CSV table of C-alpha atoms in Angstrom, one decimal:
chain,number,residue,atom,x,y,z
N,1,UNK,CA,0.0,0.0,0.0
N,2,UNK,CA,1.4,3.3,-1.0
N,3,UNK,CA,1.7,5.9,1.9
N,4,UNK,CA,-0.4,8.6,-0.1
N,5,UNK,CA,-3.3,7.3,-2.5
N,6,UNK,CA,-5.0,9.2,-5.1
N,7,UNK,CA,-7.4,8.2,-7.9
N,8,UNK,CA,-5.4,8.5,-11.1
N,9,UNK,CA,-8.3,9.6,-13.1
N,10,UNK,CA,-8.7,11.0,-15.7
N,11,UNK,CA,-11.3,13.4,-13.9
N,12,UNK,CA,-13.3,15.4,-16.5
N,13,UNK,CA,-15.3,18.5,-15.7
N,14,UNK,CA,-17.0,21.1,-17.9
N,15,UNK,CA,-15.5,24.7,-17.8
N,16,UNK,CA,-17.0,26.6,-15.0
N,17,UNK,CA,-17.7,23.5,-12.7
N,18,UNK,CA,-16.2,22.6,-9.4
N,19,UNK,CA,-13.4,20.0,-9.7
N,20,UNK,CA,-12.9,17.7,-6.6
N,21,UNK,CA,-9.7,15.9,-6.1
N,22,UNK,CA,-9.2,13.5,-3.3
N,23,UNK,CA,-6.2,11.8,-1.4
N,24,UNK,CA,-5.9,9.6,1.5
N,25,UNK,CA,-2.8,8.8,3.4
N,26,UNK,CA,-1.7,6.1,5.7
N,27,UNK,CA,1.0,7.6,8.0
N,28,UNK,CA,-0.9,9.1,11.1
N,29,UNK,CA,2.3,10.9,11.8
N,30,UNK,CA,1.9,13.0,8.7
N,31,UNK,CA,1.7,16.6,9.8
N,32,UNK,CA,1.5,18.8,6.7
N,33,UNK,CA,-0.1,18.2,3.2
N,34,UNK,CA,0.7,19.9,-0.1
N,35,UNK,CA,-1.1,20.1,-3.6
N,36,UNK,CA,1.2,20.3,-6.5
N,37,UNK,CA,0.0,21.0,-10.1
N,38,UNK,CA,2.0,19.4,-12.9
N,39,UNK,CA,1.5,20.3,-16.4
N,40,UNK,CA,2.6,17.7,-19.1
N,41,UNK,CA,6.4,17.7,-19.6
N,42,UNK,CA,6.7,20.2,-16.8
N,43,UNK,CA,7.9,20.2,-13.2
N,44,UNK,CA,5.6,20.2,-10.4
N,45,UNK,CA,4.6,23.5,-8.9
N,46,UNK,CA,3.2,24.2,-5.3
N,47,UNK,CA,-0.5,25.5,-5.3
N,48,UNK,CA,-1.6,24.9,-1.7
N,49,UNK,CA,-0.5,23.5,1.6
N,50,UNK,CA,-2.5,22.6,4.8
N,51,UNK,CA,-1.8,21.3,8.3
N,52,UNK,CA,-4.8,22.1,10.4
N,53,UNK,CA,-8.0,20.2,10.3
N,54,UNK,CA,-10.7,22.1,8.2
N,55,UNK,CA,-10.5,24.1,5.1
N,56,UNK,CA,-8.0,26.5,3.6
N,57,UNK,CA,-9.0,28.8,0.7
N,58,UNK,CA,-6.8,30.6,-1.9
N,59,UNK,CA,-8.6,32.3,-4.7
N,60,UNK,CA,-10.4,29.5,-6.7
N,61,UNK,CA,-8.7,26.7,-4.6
N,62,UNK,CA,-9.8,25.2,-1.4
N,63,UNK,CA,-7.9,22.4,0.4
N,64,UNK,CA,-9.5,20.4,3.1
N,65,UNK,CA,-7.9,18.2,5.6
N,66,UNK,CA,-9.4,15.6,8.0
N,67,UNK,CA,-6.9,13.9,10.0
N,68,UNK,CA,-9.3,11.6,11.9
N,69,UNK,CA,-10.4,10.2,8.5
N,70,UNK,CA,-6.7,10.6,7.0
N,71,UNK,CA,-8.2,12.5,4.0
N,72,UNK,CA,-7.1,15.4,2.2
N,73,UNK,CA,-9.1,17.3,-0.9
N,74,UNK,CA,-8.7,20.1,-3.4
N,75,UNK,CA,-11.5,21.9,-4.6
N,76,UNK,CA,-11.1,24.0,-7.7
N,77,UNK,CA,-14.1,26.4,-8.4
N,78,UNK,CA,-14.9,27.9,-11.6
N,79,UNK,CA,-12.7,25.3,-13.5
N,80,UNK,CA,-10.8,26.8,-16.6
N,81,UNK,CA,-9.2,24.8,-19.3
N,82,UNK,CA,-5.9,26.1,-18.2
N,83,UNK,CA,-6.5,24.0,-14.9
N,84,UNK,CA,-6.0,20.7,-17.0
N,85,UNK,CA,-3.0,19.3,-15.5
N,86,UNK,CA,-2.1,16.4,-13.0
N,87,UNK,CA,-2.5,17.2,-9.4
N,88,UNK,CA,-0.2,15.6,-6.9
N,89,UNK,CA,-1.0,15.2,-3.3
N,90,UNK,CA,1.8,15.1,-0.9
N,91,UNK,CA,2.2,14.4,2.8
N,92,UNK,CA,5.2,15.3,5.3
N,93,UNK,CA,5.8,13.5,8.6
N,94,UNK,CA,6.2,15.3,11.7
N,95,UNK,CA,9.6,13.6,12.4
N,96,UNK,CA,11.3,14.6,9.4
N,97,UNK,CA,11.3,16.6,6.3
N,98,UNK,CA,10.6,13.9,3.8
N,99,UNK,CA,7.7,14.5,1.5
N,100,UNK,CA,5.8,11.5,0.0
N,101,UNK,CA,3.8,12.1,-3.1
N,102,UNK,CA,0.9,10.3,-4.6
N,103,UNK,CA,0.6,9.1,-8.2
N,104,UNK,CA,-1.3,12.2,-9.1
N,105,UNK,CA,-4.8,12.6,-10.6
N,106,UNK,CA,-5.1,13.8,-14.3
N,107,UNK,CA,-7.8,16.6,-14.6
N,108,UNK,CA,-9.3,17.6,-17.8
N,109,UNK,CA,-11.4,20.7,-18.1
N,110,UNK,CA,-13.6,20.9,-21.3
N,111,UNK,CA,-14.2,24.2,-22.8
L,1,UNK,CA,15.8,34.5,-8.6
L,2,UNK,CA,16.5,32.0,-11.4
L,3,UNK,CA,15.1,29.1,-9.6
L,4,UNK,CA,16.4,25.7,-9.2
L,5,UNK,CA,18.7,25.1,-12.2
L,6,UNK,CA,19.3,21.4,-13.5
L,7,UNK,CA,21.6,20.3,-16.2
L,8,UNK,CA,21.5,18.6,-18.6
L,9,UNK,CA,17.9,18.8,-19.8
L,10,UNK,CA,18.2,15.6,-21.7
L,11,UNK,CA,20.6,12.9,-21.5
L,12,UNK,CA,20.7,9.7,-23.6
L,13,UNK,CA,23.4,7.1,-22.7
L,14,UNK,CA,24.2,3.5,-23.2
L,15,UNK,CA,23.7,1.0,-20.5
L,16,UNK,CA,26.8,0.6,-18.4
L,17,UNK,CA,27.9,4.3,-19.0
L,18,UNK,CA,28.3,6.7,-15.9
L,19,UNK,CA,25.9,9.5,-15.8
L,20,UNK,CA,26.1,12.7,-13.8
L,21,UNK,CA,23.0,14.9,-13.0
L,22,UNK,CA,23.7,18.5,-11.7
L,23,UNK,CA,21.5,20.9,-9.6
L,24,UNK,CA,22.1,24.3,-8.4
L,25,UNK,CA,19.4,25.1,-5.6
L,26,UNK,CA,17.8,28.6,-4.9
L,27,UNK,CA,20.2,30.6,-3.0
L,28,UNK,CA,19.5,30.5,0.9
L,29,UNK,CA,17.5,27.3,0.6
L,30,UNK,CA,18.8,24.9,3.2
L,31,UNK,CA,17.2,21.7,1.9
L,32,UNK,CA,17.9,19.9,-1.4
L,33,UNK,CA,15.9,16.9,-2.8
L,34,UNK,CA,16.5,14.5,-5.6
L,35,UNK,CA,13.5,13.0,-6.9
L,36,UNK,CA,12.8,10.4,-9.8
L,37,UNK,CA,9.6,10.4,-11.8
L,38,UNK,CA,8.3,7.4,-13.9
L,39,UNK,CA,4.8,6.6,-15.1
L,40,UNK,CA,4.8,3.4,-13.1
L,41,UNK,CA,6.0,4.8,-9.8
L,42,UNK,CA,5.4,8.4,-9.8
L,43,UNK,CA,7.7,10.8,-7.8
L,44,UNK,CA,10.0,8.9,-5.7
L,45,UNK,CA,12.4,10.5,-3.2
L,46,UNK,CA,15.9,9.3,-3.7
L,47,UNK,CA,18.0,11.3,-1.2
L,48,UNK,CA,17.7,14.7,0.5
L,49,UNK,CA,20.3,17.1,2.2
L,50,UNK,CA,20.0,19.7,5.0
L,51,UNK,CA,22.8,22.2,4.9
L,52,UNK,CA,24.9,19.9,2.7
L,53,UNK,CA,24.5,16.9,5.0
L,54,UNK,CA,22.7,13.6,3.9
L,55,UNK,CA,19.5,13.3,6.0
L,56,UNK,CA,17.8,10.4,4.4
L,57,UNK,CA,18.9,8.2,1.3
L,58,UNK,CA,16.9,5.3,2.0
L,59,UNK,CA,15.2,5.5,-1.4
L,60,UNK,CA,18.5,5.5,-3.3
L,61,UNK,CA,19.8,2.3,-4.9
L,62,UNK,CA,23.3,2.6,-3.2
L,63,UNK,CA,25.1,0.0,-5.3
L,64,UNK,CA,24.9,2.3,-8.5
L,65,UNK,CA,23.7,5.8,-7.2
L,66,UNK,CA,25.7,8.4,-5.3
L,67,UNK,CA,24.7,11.9,-4.2
L,68,UNK,CA,26.9,14.7,-3.1
L,69,UNK,CA,26.6,18.2,-2.2
L,70,UNK,CA,30.2,19.7,-1.9
L,71,UNK,CA,28.7,23.1,-1.2
L,72,UNK,CA,25.5,25.0,-0.5
L,73,UNK,CA,25.1,25.8,-4.2
L,74,UNK,CA,25.6,22.6,-6.0
L,75,UNK,CA,24.6,19.1,-5.8
L,76,UNK,CA,25.3,16.0,-8.1
L,77,UNK,CA,23.6,12.6,-8.5
L,78,UNK,CA,25.6,10.0,-10.2
L,79,UNK,CA,24.6,6.7,-11.6
L,80,UNK,CA,27.3,4.2,-12.3
L,81,UNK,CA,26.7,1.8,-14.2
L,82,UNK,CA,23.4,3.0,-15.7
L,83,UNK,CA,20.7,0.7,-16.7
L,84,UNK,CA,17.8,0.8,-18.8
L,85,UNK,CA,15.4,0.7,-15.7
L,86,UNK,CA,17.0,4.1,-14.7
L,87,UNK,CA,15.3,5.9,-17.5
L,88,UNK,CA,13.0,8.5,-15.7
L,89,UNK,CA,12.9,12.2,-15.3
L,90,UNK,CA,15.1,13.3,-12.3
L,91,UNK,CA,14.0,16.4,-10.5
L,92,UNK,CA,15.9,18.3,-8.1
L,93,UNK,CA,14.1,20.4,-5.6
L,94,UNK,CA,15.0,22.9,-2.8
L,95,UNK,CA,13.1,24.5,0.1
L,96,UNK,CA,13.9,27.1,2.8
L,97,UNK,CA,14.3,26.0,6.4
L,98,UNK,CA,11.3,25.1,8.4
L,99,UNK,CA,10.1,27.3,11.0
L,100,UNK,CA,7.3,26.8,13.8
L,101,UNK,CA,4.0,26.4,12.1
L,102,UNK,CA,5.7,27.4,8.8
L,103,UNK,CA,5.3,25.0,6.0
L,104,UNK,CA,7.3,25.5,2.9
L,105,UNK,CA,6.8,23.4,-0.1
L,106,UNK,CA,9.4,22.7,-2.6
L,107,UNK,CA,10.6,24.5,-5.5
L,108,UNK,CA,11.3,22.1,-8.3
L,109,UNK,CA,13.9,22.5,-11.2
L,110,UNK,CA,13.0,21.7,-14.8
L,111,UNK,CA,14.2,18.1,-14.5
L,112,UNK,CA,16.6,15.9,-16.4
L,113,UNK,CA,15.1,13.3,-18.7
L,114,UNK,CA,17.4,10.3,-18.7
L,115,UNK,CA,17.2,7.6,-21.3
L,116,UNK,CA,19.4,4.6,-20.9
L,117,UNK,CA,19.6,2.3,-24.1
């Protein structure tokens, strides 16, 4: 079992809709969670991080964390075709600085 | 800032040859990471440094891989001998020092696409 699990997708949503990306993790010691966006042929870029239970909003993005359920999610409101990419969920343990990445979910936003 | 700089961008080599990948982190970043990305395995951490010291290399095949950080602005990842299964995109990333309740993510370089034939 991978430490960070994501549905590989693809997830397809129409332009303007809400895209919901989900992630579960197995290490209860994980303290911080990150969402990276990776366009095809490019490197990952950080879009959100969260370490407290609840929601964290930044523009069109909302990250949600539920440590009891070991669940992390990313909501993208008013999805745009430019949001089409692979979204990587990542978790970092409390005892070190190692970050473990999920396999990523491919998102397609249809115009 | 120029960001994290990796070289070369592409490398094609024959099985058994030595390959050296290079990385220059963002100035002032204390942490440096080497990841490998493949379709099958995703992003795998090979090794990471804090202030030039190896903190964790448990993901690195030590019989053929070696990583060094001789100074704060330069790191190398060497594969000797290379094998076809090493074909992947290798990313270097750096991050500032962590503070209390401060969570920095990583800044990734553009990656090196390695093909071993």
